[in-house]
Amino acid sequence: MLGPLNVNLADFGVSTRNGFLPDQPPLRELSNSYYESWEIVLSQLPQLLKSASLRSHVDQLPVLSTKHLISEGEWQRAYMILSFFTHSYIWEAGGPSQRLPASISVPFLEIAQHLGLPPTATYAALNLWNFSSISGANDFTQLEDLRSLHTFTGTKDEEWFYLISVAIEAYGAKIIPAMMKAMDAVRANDSGVVAAALETFALNIKEIARILNRMDEHCSPKVFYDEIRPFLAGSKNMVLAGLPKGVFYEEGEGKGEWRQYSGGSNAQSSLIQFFDIVLGVEHHLTKGSKARNGFLSEMRNYMPGGHRAFLEKMESIVNIREYAESTTISEVTDAYNLAVKELELFRNVHIQVVTRFIITPSRQKTPNVHPGLNLAVASSNTASKELHGTGGTQLLPFLKQSRDETKDATLTSA
């Protein structure tokens, strides 16, 4: 019998209550008036984008220092602000900008390094650090009690799109301590606790699938595809959209660097990758290969540094599937298979949502308007004719393979 693992979630910036969301709602503004110019532009962002005047406003901003950011919450808000500025500046109507001015890039590079993130709009910026609670409660599982702090479009649709992910993160957070307890129970050979934890996993995955299926309630597929999705695009593999070399991040005095980053993607959710890790679900480059999926590995780089380290720690100590495979106790095997089945069903729901919100709209019309702004130009007119996601991967083939590989983790009865 082995002792407990004694993993301290706080060491990785993971909340025992909210998982990868912060313990408290994100800050609504930076406390120091030094950053007032950022806050003013951000508050006007949807209107500035509609009038195609965002770039002219940003070009007038000074290059601000990061020395007045006094808490981790302020670093996170500053990162969120500059993420919105970056994608707004690049994808404002009229064609993409191949340059990012120093007023954004200089502080953004410093802030991103501090948080262990790339200087682009990530899942963390748009979801984890971009919401508030109407009631002031710290239960973030109730969608009706949540609001997004900021959006590109000012639409309820965009807000709801982000908040679905926030609620999923909050509800799924319950799985983290349960599975940590299960890993300790494996070491103590306590099959009852392992089985109970796996049943908890299954129940929670079932609930987050229900939350994901609520996307249509306030988010229109047409609004998402035409108005929201373009701003989520990155600068990587965007030749057809007008960014052959990516974006040049200016650093002043003629200095700078061409950079290419993937866009925001749910594959950057540490929670979703945690599910696979604790169940021992393996994803490969191609069906039947043994090489690890490079896209999912790359998406780890778009997670906050502490969260990325947590997933790496979990990979080094995970023991649940091995235990479920080796035990003769059917209660454990059945609970494990139930957890795998619910994760497979969740991935089916994800495929259905992607079909409604991306695949179907892409087939209903030919993109025209602004080639630089409309992501559909870059994501559908590729040589392979496969629609790509904002993260850069082929959408349906990737999602279906992930679903099938989840199903493949099912254990056969002895």
Short mmCIF file of C-alpha atoms in Angstrom, two decimals:
data_model
loop_
_atom_site.label_atom_id
_atom_site.label_comp_id
_atom_site.label_asym_id
_atom_site.label_seq_id
_atom_site.Cartn_x
_atom_site.Cartn_y
_atom_site.Cartn_z
CA MET A 1 0.00 0.00 0.00
CA LEU A 2 1.36 3.39 -1.02
CA GLY A 3 0.80 6.71 0.71
CA PRO A 4 -1.18 9.65 -0.77
CA LEU A 5 0.27 11.71 -3.60
CA ASN A 6 -0.10 15.01 -1.70
CA VAL A 7 -0.49 17.17 -4.81
CA ASN A 8 -1.29 20.77 -3.84
CA LEU A 9 -3.56 22.22 -6.51
CA ALA A 10 -2.78 25.79 -5.44
CA ASP A 11 0.86 25.24 -6.43
CA PHE A 12 -0.37 25.02 -10.04
CA GLY A 13 -2.88 27.87 -9.91
CA VAL A 14 -5.75 25.36 -9.83
CA SER A 15 -8.71 26.09 -7.54
CA THR A 16 -10.11 23.33 -5.35
CA ARG A 17 -13.56 24.84 -5.94
CA ASN A 18 -13.43 26.27 -9.48
CA GLY A 19 -10.77 24.18 -11.16
CA PHE A 20 -8.98 26.16 -13.86
CA LEU A 21 -11.17 29.21 -13.27
CA PRO A 22 -9.95 31.70 -10.65
CA ASP A 23 -11.16 31.39 -7.05
CA GLN A 24 -12.75 34.83 -7.29
CA PRO A 25 -14.44 36.43 -10.33
CA PRO A 26 -11.91 38.19 -12.61
CA LEU A 27 -11.25 41.87 -12.04
CA ARG A 28 -13.58 44.29 -13.83
CA GLU A 29 -10.88 46.93 -14.23
CA LEU A 30 -7.24 47.63 -13.46
CA SER A 31 -6.93 49.57 -10.20
CA ASN A 32 -4.25 52.02 -11.27
CA SER A 33 -5.42 54.99 -13.36
CA TYR A 34 -2.14 54.64 -15.26
CA TYR A 35 -3.97 52.03 -17.38
CA GLU A 36 -7.06 54.17 -17.98
CA SER A 37 -6.33 54.55 -21.70
CA TRP A 38 -6.50 50.76 -22.10
CA GLU A 39 -9.75 50.53 -20.19
CA ILE A 40 -11.35 53.33 -22.23
CA VAL A 41 -10.54 51.70 -25.59
CA LEU A 42 -11.70 48.31 -24.32
CA SER A 43 -15.02 49.73 -23.13
CA GLN A 44 -15.63 51.11 -26.64
CA LEU A 45 -14.31 48.07 -28.52
CA PRO A 46 -17.50 46.86 -30.31
CA GLN A 47 -18.34 50.38 -31.49
CA LEU A 48 -14.77 51.03 -32.64
CA LEU A 49 -14.74 47.79 -34.62
CA LYS A 50 -18.10 48.55 -36.23
CA SER A 51 -16.81 51.93 -37.38
CA ALA A 52 -13.44 50.45 -38.41
CA SER A 53 -11.66 52.98 -36.19
CA LEU A 54 -10.08 50.67 -33.61
CA ARG A 55 -6.64 50.77 -35.25
CA SER A 56 -6.53 54.56 -35.31
CA HIS A 57 -7.33 54.68 -31.59
CA VAL A 58 -4.76 52.02 -30.69
CA ASP A 59 -2.09 53.76 -32.77
CA GLN A 60 -2.47 56.77 -30.47
CA LEU A 61 -1.96 54.76 -27.27
CA PRO A 62 1.33 55.15 -25.38
CA VAL A 63 3.57 52.17 -24.67
CA LEU A 64 2.66 51.42 -21.06
CA SER A 65 4.84 49.70 -18.49
CA THR A 66 3.80 46.55 -16.62
CA LYS A 67 5.30 47.75 -13.31
CA HIS A 68 1.94 48.95 -11.97
CA LEU A 69 0.34 45.49 -12.16
CA ILE A 70 0.26 44.51 -8.49
CA SER A 71 -1.59 41.19 -8.32
CA GLU A 72 -1.96 38.04 -10.39
CA GLY A 73 -5.54 39.08 -11.13
CA GLU A 74 -4.25 42.33 -12.62
CA TRP A 75 -1.72 40.50 -14.77
CA GLN A 76 -4.55 38.30 -16.01
CA ARG A 77 -6.81 41.25 -16.79
CA ALA A 78 -4.00 43.07 -18.60
CA TYR A 79 -3.43 39.91 -20.65
CA MET A 80 -7.14 39.75 -21.47
CA ILE A 81 -7.23 43.42 -22.52
CA LEU A 82 -4.26 43.10 -24.85
CA SER A 83 -5.61 39.84 -26.27
CA PHE A 84 -8.76 41.67 -27.36
CA PHE A 85 -6.67 44.55 -28.71
CA THR A 86 -4.42 42.19 -30.67
CA HIS A 87 -7.16 40.28 -32.50
CA SER A 88 -9.21 43.44 -33.00
CA TYR A 89 -6.24 45.23 -34.54
CA ILE A 90 -5.35 42.31 -36.81
CA TRP A 91 -8.87 41.47 -38.00
CA GLU A 92 -10.58 44.87 -38.18
CA ALA A 93 -12.69 45.18 -41.35
CA GLY A 94 -10.88 46.19 -44.51
CA GLY A 95 -8.24 43.50 -44.56
CA PRO A 96 -5.86 42.12 -41.92
CA SER A 97 -2.99 44.08 -40.45
CA GLN A 98 0.39 42.42 -40.80
CA ARG A 99 1.80 44.61 -38.02
CA LEU A 100 0.99 45.00 -34.36
CA PRO A 101 2.02 48.37 -32.92
CA ALA A 102 4.40 48.63 -30.00
CA SER A 103 1.61 50.06 -27.82
CA ILE A 104 0.17 46.53 -27.80
CA SER A 105 3.10 44.24 -28.44
CA VAL A 106 5.67 45.61 -25.97
CA PRO A 107 3.56 45.22 -22.81
CA PHE A 108 1.84 42.12 -24.18
CA LEU A 109 5.11 40.26 -24.64
CA GLU A 110 6.07 40.95 -21.01
CA ILE A 111 2.66 40.02 -19.61
CA ALA A 112 2.44 36.84 -21.67
CA GLN A 113 5.87 35.75 -20.47
CA HIS A 114 4.85 36.36 -16.85
CA LEU A 115 1.78 34.12 -17.25
CA GLY A 116 3.50 31.46 -19.36
CA LEU A 117 1.26 32.19 -22.34
CA PRO A 118 1.77 33.32 -25.95
CA PRO A 119 0.88 36.95 -26.78
CA THR A 120 -2.38 36.23 -28.59
CA ALA A 121 -6.06 35.74 -27.76
CA THR A 122 -6.21 32.37 -26.02
CA TYR A 123 -8.98 30.39 -24.36
CA ALA A 124 -7.70 31.71 -21.01
CA ALA A 125 -8.12 35.33 -22.10
CA LEU A 126 -11.55 34.97 -23.69
CA ASN A 127 -13.10 32.57 -21.18
CA LEU A 128 -11.21 31.90 -17.93
CA TRP A 129 -10.48 35.56 -17.15
CA ASN A 130 -13.39 37.28 -18.86
CA PHE A 131 -16.56 36.80 -16.83
CA SER A 132 -18.43 38.14 -13.82
CA SER A 133 -21.12 36.92 -11.45
CA ILE A 134 -24.31 39.01 -11.29
CA SER A 135 -25.12 37.91 -7.76
CA GLY A 136 -21.54 38.12 -6.55
CA ALA A 137 -21.61 34.42 -5.69
CA ASN A 138 -18.61 32.23 -6.35
CA ASP A 139 -20.70 29.45 -7.88
CA PHE A 140 -19.93 29.85 -11.57
CA THR A 141 -21.98 26.86 -12.73
CA GLN A 142 -25.19 28.87 -13.18
CA LEU A 143 -25.26 30.33 -16.68
CA GLU A 144 -28.01 32.83 -15.90
CA ASP A 145 -25.83 34.33 -13.14
CA LEU A 146 -22.85 34.93 -15.43
CA ARG A 147 -21.89 37.78 -17.73
CA SER A 148 -18.90 38.24 -20.00
CA LEU A 149 -16.83 41.29 -19.18
CA HIS A 150 -15.97 42.05 -22.80
CA THR A 151 -16.70 40.94 -26.37
CA PHE A 152 -15.60 41.93 -29.87
CA THR A 153 -19.11 42.33 -31.23
CA GLY A 154 -21.19 43.52 -28.29
CA THR A 155 -23.70 40.76 -29.04
CA LYS A 156 -25.48 38.46 -26.59
CA ASP A 157 -24.47 35.67 -28.94
CA GLU A 158 -20.76 36.20 -28.35
CA GLU A 159 -21.25 36.55 -24.60
CA TRP A 160 -23.24 33.31 -24.44
CA PHE A 161 -20.60 31.51 -26.52
CA TYR A 162 -17.94 32.36 -23.93
CA LEU A 163 -20.17 31.71 -20.92
CA ILE A 164 -21.00 28.18 -22.02
CA SER A 165 -17.30 27.40 -21.63
CA VAL A 166 -17.14 29.16 -18.25
CA ALA A 167 -20.04 27.09 -16.92
CA ILE A 168 -18.47 23.90 -18.27
CA GLU A 169 -15.19 24.75 -16.56
CA ALA A 170 -17.00 25.49 -13.29
CA TYR A 171 -19.12 22.36 -13.32
CA GLY A 172 -16.30 20.14 -14.52
CA ALA A 173 -14.08 21.47 -11.73
CA LYS A 174 -15.81 19.02 -9.38
CA ILE A 175 -14.12 16.19 -11.24
CA ILE A 176 -10.59 17.33 -10.34
CA PRO A 177 -10.62 16.65 -6.56
CA ALA A 178 -12.70 13.50 -7.14
CA MET A 179 -10.10 12.05 -9.48
CA MET A 180 -7.22 13.15 -7.27
CA LYS A 181 -8.94 11.19 -4.49
CA ALA A 182 -9.30 8.24 -6.86
CA MET A 183 -5.57 8.23 -7.63
CA ASP A 184 -4.83 8.12 -3.90
CA ALA A 185 -7.39 5.32 -3.53
CA VAL A 186 -5.62 3.28 -6.22
CA ARG A 187 -2.43 3.54 -4.20
CA ALA A 188 -4.35 2.36 -1.13
CA ASN A 189 -6.15 -0.35 -3.14
CA ASP A 190 -9.53 1.05 -2.09
CA SER A 191 -11.72 -0.09 -4.97
CA GLY A 192 -14.90 1.42 -3.55
CA VAL A 193 -13.50 4.94 -3.57
CA VAL A 194 -12.12 4.49 -7.10
CA ALA A 195 -15.48 3.30 -8.42
CA ALA A 196 -17.36 6.12 -6.67
CA ALA A 197 -15.00 8.72 -8.16
CA LEU A 198 -15.47 7.31 -11.65
CA GLU A 199 -19.25 7.42 -11.20
CA THR A 200 -18.90 11.08 -10.13
CA PHE A 201 -16.84 11.70 -13.27
CA ALA A 202 -19.58 10.17 -15.44
CA LEU A 203 -22.37 12.20 -13.82
CA ASN A 204 -20.44 15.45 -14.20
CA ILE A 205 -19.51 14.79 -17.83
CA LYS A 206 -23.18 14.15 -18.53
CA GLU A 207 -24.03 17.55 -17.05
CA ILE A 208 -21.39 19.46 -19.02
CA ALA A 209 -22.69 17.83 -22.20
CA ARG A 210 -26.11 19.22 -21.29
CA ILE A 211 -24.54 22.67 -20.76
CA LEU A 212 -22.80 22.52 -24.15
CA ASN A 213 -26.10 21.61 -25.78
CA ARG A 214 -27.52 24.93 -24.54
CA MET A 215 -25.36 26.85 -27.01
CA ASP A 216 -28.33 27.50 -29.31
CA GLU A 217 -30.38 29.21 -26.61
CA HIS A 218 -28.73 32.60 -27.08
CA CYS A 219 -26.09 32.11 -29.77
CA SER A 220 -27.16 32.07 -33.41
CA PRO A 221 -25.05 29.92 -35.78
CA LYS A 222 -25.23 32.69 -38.38
CA VAL A 223 -24.07 35.40 -35.97
CA PHE A 224 -21.32 33.15 -34.66
CA TYR A 225 -20.03 32.19 -38.09
CA ASP A 226 -20.30 35.60 -39.77
CA GLU A 227 -19.51 38.03 -36.95
CA ILE A 228 -17.78 36.31 -34.02
CA ARG A 229 -15.62 33.55 -35.42
CA PRO A 230 -13.47 35.83 -37.61
CA PHE A 231 -12.10 37.60 -34.53
CA LEU A 232 -11.06 34.28 -32.97
CA ALA A 233 -8.69 33.50 -35.83
CA GLY A 234 -4.99 33.39 -35.19
CA SER A 235 -2.07 34.43 -37.37
CA LYS A 236 -0.76 30.94 -38.14
CA ASN A 237 -1.50 29.24 -41.48
CA MET A 238 -3.36 32.37 -42.58
CA VAL A 239 -1.75 32.89 -45.99
CA LEU A 240 -5.09 32.86 -47.80
CA ALA A 241 -6.50 35.36 -45.31
CA GLY A 242 -3.72 37.84 -46.07
CA LEU A 243 -1.07 37.01 -43.46
CA PRO A 244 1.64 35.15 -45.41
CA LYS A 245 4.28 35.65 -42.69
CA GLY A 246 1.99 36.04 -39.72
CA VAL A 247 2.10 39.35 -37.85
CA PHE A 248 5.07 41.60 -37.12
CA TYR A 249 5.11 42.48 -33.42
CA GLU A 250 6.76 45.91 -33.28
CA GLU A 251 9.02 46.59 -30.31
CA GLY A 252 10.06 50.16 -31.15
CA GLU A 253 13.07 51.70 -32.89
CA GLY A 254 12.58 49.43 -35.88
CA LYS A 255 12.89 46.29 -33.80
CA GLY A 256 10.40 43.47 -33.71
CA GLU A 257 9.68 39.94 -34.83
CA TRP A 258 7.35 38.12 -37.18
CA ARG A 259 5.15 35.80 -35.13
CA GLN A 260 2.50 33.20 -35.91
CA TYR A 261 0.01 31.88 -33.38
CA SER A 262 -3.02 29.64 -33.48
CA GLY A 263 -6.36 31.20 -32.71
CA GLY A 264 -8.47 30.62 -29.62
CA SER A 265 -9.66 27.02 -29.37
CA ASN A 266 -11.46 24.83 -26.84
CA ALA A 267 -8.53 22.45 -27.25
CA GLN A 268 -6.73 24.98 -25.05
CA SER A 269 -9.00 24.04 -22.14
CA SER A 270 -6.90 22.32 -19.49
CA LEU A 271 -10.06 20.70 -18.13
CA ILE A 272 -10.83 18.85 -21.37
CA GLN A 273 -7.27 17.52 -21.57
CA PHE A 274 -7.45 16.59 -17.86
CA PHE A 275 -10.42 14.32 -18.63
CA ASP A 276 -8.36 12.37 -21.15
CA ILE A 277 -5.33 12.14 -18.89
CA VAL A 278 -7.12 10.74 -15.83
CA LEU A 279 -8.97 8.13 -17.92
CA GLY A 280 -5.88 7.25 -19.90
CA VAL A 281 -7.48 8.13 -23.25
CA GLU A 282 -4.77 8.33 -25.89
CA HIS A 283 -4.97 10.56 -28.97
CA HIS A 284 -2.67 9.91 -31.91
CA LEU A 285 -1.51 11.83 -34.96
CA THR A 286 -3.42 9.49 -37.23
CA LYS A 287 -5.76 6.63 -36.56
CA GLY A 288 -3.73 3.59 -35.52
CA SER A 289 -0.45 5.45 -35.02
CA LYS A 290 1.41 5.51 -31.71
CA ALA A 291 2.73 9.07 -32.03
CA ARG A 292 1.04 11.55 -29.71
CA ASN A 293 -1.30 14.06 -31.31
CA GLY A 294 0.89 17.05 -32.09
CA PHE A 295 -2.02 19.49 -32.16
CA LEU A 296 -3.10 18.69 -28.61
CA SER A 297 0.50 18.89 -27.43
CA GLU A 298 0.88 22.26 -29.13
CA MET A 299 -2.31 23.53 -27.50
CA ARG A 300 -0.65 23.00 -24.10
CA ASN A 301 1.53 25.99 -24.98
CA TYR A 302 -1.62 28.13 -25.08
CA MET A 303 -2.52 27.30 -21.47
CA PRO A 304 -1.37 29.29 -18.41
CA GLY A 305 2.02 27.98 -17.29
CA GLY A 306 0.76 26.56 -13.99
CA HIS A 307 -2.09 24.69 -15.65
CA ARG A 308 0.26 23.23 -18.23
CA ALA A 309 2.58 22.05 -15.43
CA PHE A 310 -0.40 20.49 -13.63
CA LEU A 311 -1.31 18.40 -16.68
CA GLU A 312 2.29 17.26 -16.99
CA LYS A 313 2.26 16.28 -13.32
CA MET A 314 -0.96 14.33 -13.80
CA GLU A 315 0.54 12.43 -16.72
CA SER A 316 3.44 11.35 -14.50
CA ILE A 317 1.25 9.95 -11.70
CA VAL A 318 -2.02 8.85 -13.31
CA ASN A 319 -2.90 5.26 -12.40
CA ILE A 320 -6.67 4.81 -12.79
CA ARG A 321 -6.90 3.04 -16.15
CA GLU A 322 -4.05 0.70 -15.21
CA TYR A 323 -5.89 -0.19 -12.00
CA ALA A 324 -9.22 -0.67 -13.80
CA GLU A 325 -7.49 -2.95 -16.34
CA SER A 326 -5.80 -5.10 -13.72
CA THR A 327 -8.55 -5.41 -11.11
CA THR A 328 -10.98 -8.32 -10.95
CA ILE A 329 -13.57 -6.13 -9.24
CA SER A 330 -16.33 -5.54 -11.79
CA GLU A 331 -17.60 -2.47 -9.92
CA VAL A 332 -14.41 -0.61 -10.87
CA THR A 333 -14.39 -1.80 -14.49
CA ASP A 334 -18.04 -0.92 -14.96
CA ALA A 335 -17.58 2.54 -13.43
CA TYR A 336 -14.55 3.17 -15.63
CA ASN A 337 -16.44 2.18 -18.76
CA LEU A 338 -19.35 4.39 -17.74
CA ALA A 339 -16.97 7.36 -17.42
CA VAL A 340 -15.49 6.61 -20.85
CA LYS A 341 -18.96 6.30 -22.37
CA GLU A 342 -20.10 9.67 -21.02
CA LEU A 343 -16.92 11.32 -22.32
CA GLU A 344 -17.60 9.77 -25.72
CA LEU A 345 -21.17 11.10 -25.64
CA PHE A 346 -19.87 14.55 -24.69
CA ARG A 347 -17.64 14.48 -27.76
CA ASN A 348 -20.66 13.53 -29.87
CA VAL A 349 -22.44 16.63 -28.59
CA HIS A 350 -19.37 18.70 -29.47
CA ILE A 351 -19.44 17.35 -33.02
CA GLN A 352 -23.13 18.22 -33.30
CA VAL A 353 -22.54 21.78 -32.07
CA VAL A 354 -19.62 22.30 -34.46
CA THR A 355 -21.77 20.99 -37.31
CA ARG A 356 -24.58 23.44 -36.51
CA PHE A 357 -22.34 26.45 -35.89
CA ILE A 358 -19.53 26.02 -38.41
CA ILE A 359 -19.97 23.22 -40.93
CA THR A 360 -23.55 23.98 -41.98
CA PRO A 361 -23.10 27.81 -42.20
CA SER A 362 -19.94 27.31 -44.26
CA ARG A 363 -21.95 25.42 -46.87
CA GLN A 364 -24.81 27.88 -47.06
CA LYS A 365 -22.99 30.66 -48.84
CA THR A 366 -19.74 31.64 -50.46
CA PRO A 367 -17.64 34.02 -48.32
CA ASN A 368 -17.31 37.46 -49.89
CA VAL A 369 -17.13 40.74 -47.89
CA HIS A 370 -13.62 41.31 -46.52
CA PRO A 371 -11.21 38.46 -47.32
CA GLY A 372 -8.92 39.57 -44.52
CA LEU A 373 -11.70 39.60 -41.98
CA ASN A 374 -13.74 36.58 -43.02
CA LEU A 375 -12.07 33.52 -41.58
CA ALA A 376 -14.14 31.30 -43.85
CA VAL A 377 -11.84 32.27 -46.73
CA ALA A 378 -8.82 30.90 -44.93
CA SER A 379 -10.53 27.97 -43.28
CA SER A 380 -12.50 26.46 -46.15
CA ASN A 381 -10.60 27.27 -49.35
CA THR A 382 -7.61 25.11 -48.56
CA ALA A 383 -6.08 22.57 -50.89
CA SER A 384 -7.73 19.73 -48.95
CA LYS A 385 -11.14 21.49 -48.96
CA GLU A 386 -11.45 20.54 -45.27
CA LEU A 387 -12.87 23.19 -42.98
CA HIS A 388 -10.34 24.25 -40.34
CA GLY A 389 -10.97 25.44 -36.82
CA THR A 390 -9.64 28.61 -35.26
CA GLY A 391 -6.94 26.49 -33.62
CA GLY A 392 -5.78 25.42 -37.08
CA THR A 393 -6.75 21.75 -37.20
CA GLN A 394 -9.18 20.08 -39.62
CA LEU A 395 -12.45 20.27 -37.76
CA LEU A 396 -14.63 17.21 -38.29
CA PRO A 397 -11.84 14.67 -38.90
CA PHE A 398 -10.09 15.80 -35.70
CA LEU A 399 -13.25 15.77 -33.58
CA LYS A 400 -14.45 12.43 -34.90
CA GLN A 401 -11.05 10.86 -34.33
CA SER A 402 -11.00 12.22 -30.77
CA ARG A 403 -14.46 10.72 -30.20
CA ASP A 404 -13.44 7.36 -31.65
CA GLU A 405 -10.22 7.24 -29.62
CA THR A 406 -12.27 7.90 -26.50
CA LYS A 407 -14.52 4.96 -27.35
CA ASP A 408 -11.42 2.80 -27.94
CA ALA A 409 -10.45 3.28 -24.28
CA THR A 410 -13.39 1.10 -23.21
CA LEU A 411 -12.25 -1.99 -21.27
CA THR A 412 -13.51 -5.42 -22.27
CA SER A 413 -14.89 -7.69 -19.59
CA ALA A 414 -12.60 -10.47 -18.44
#
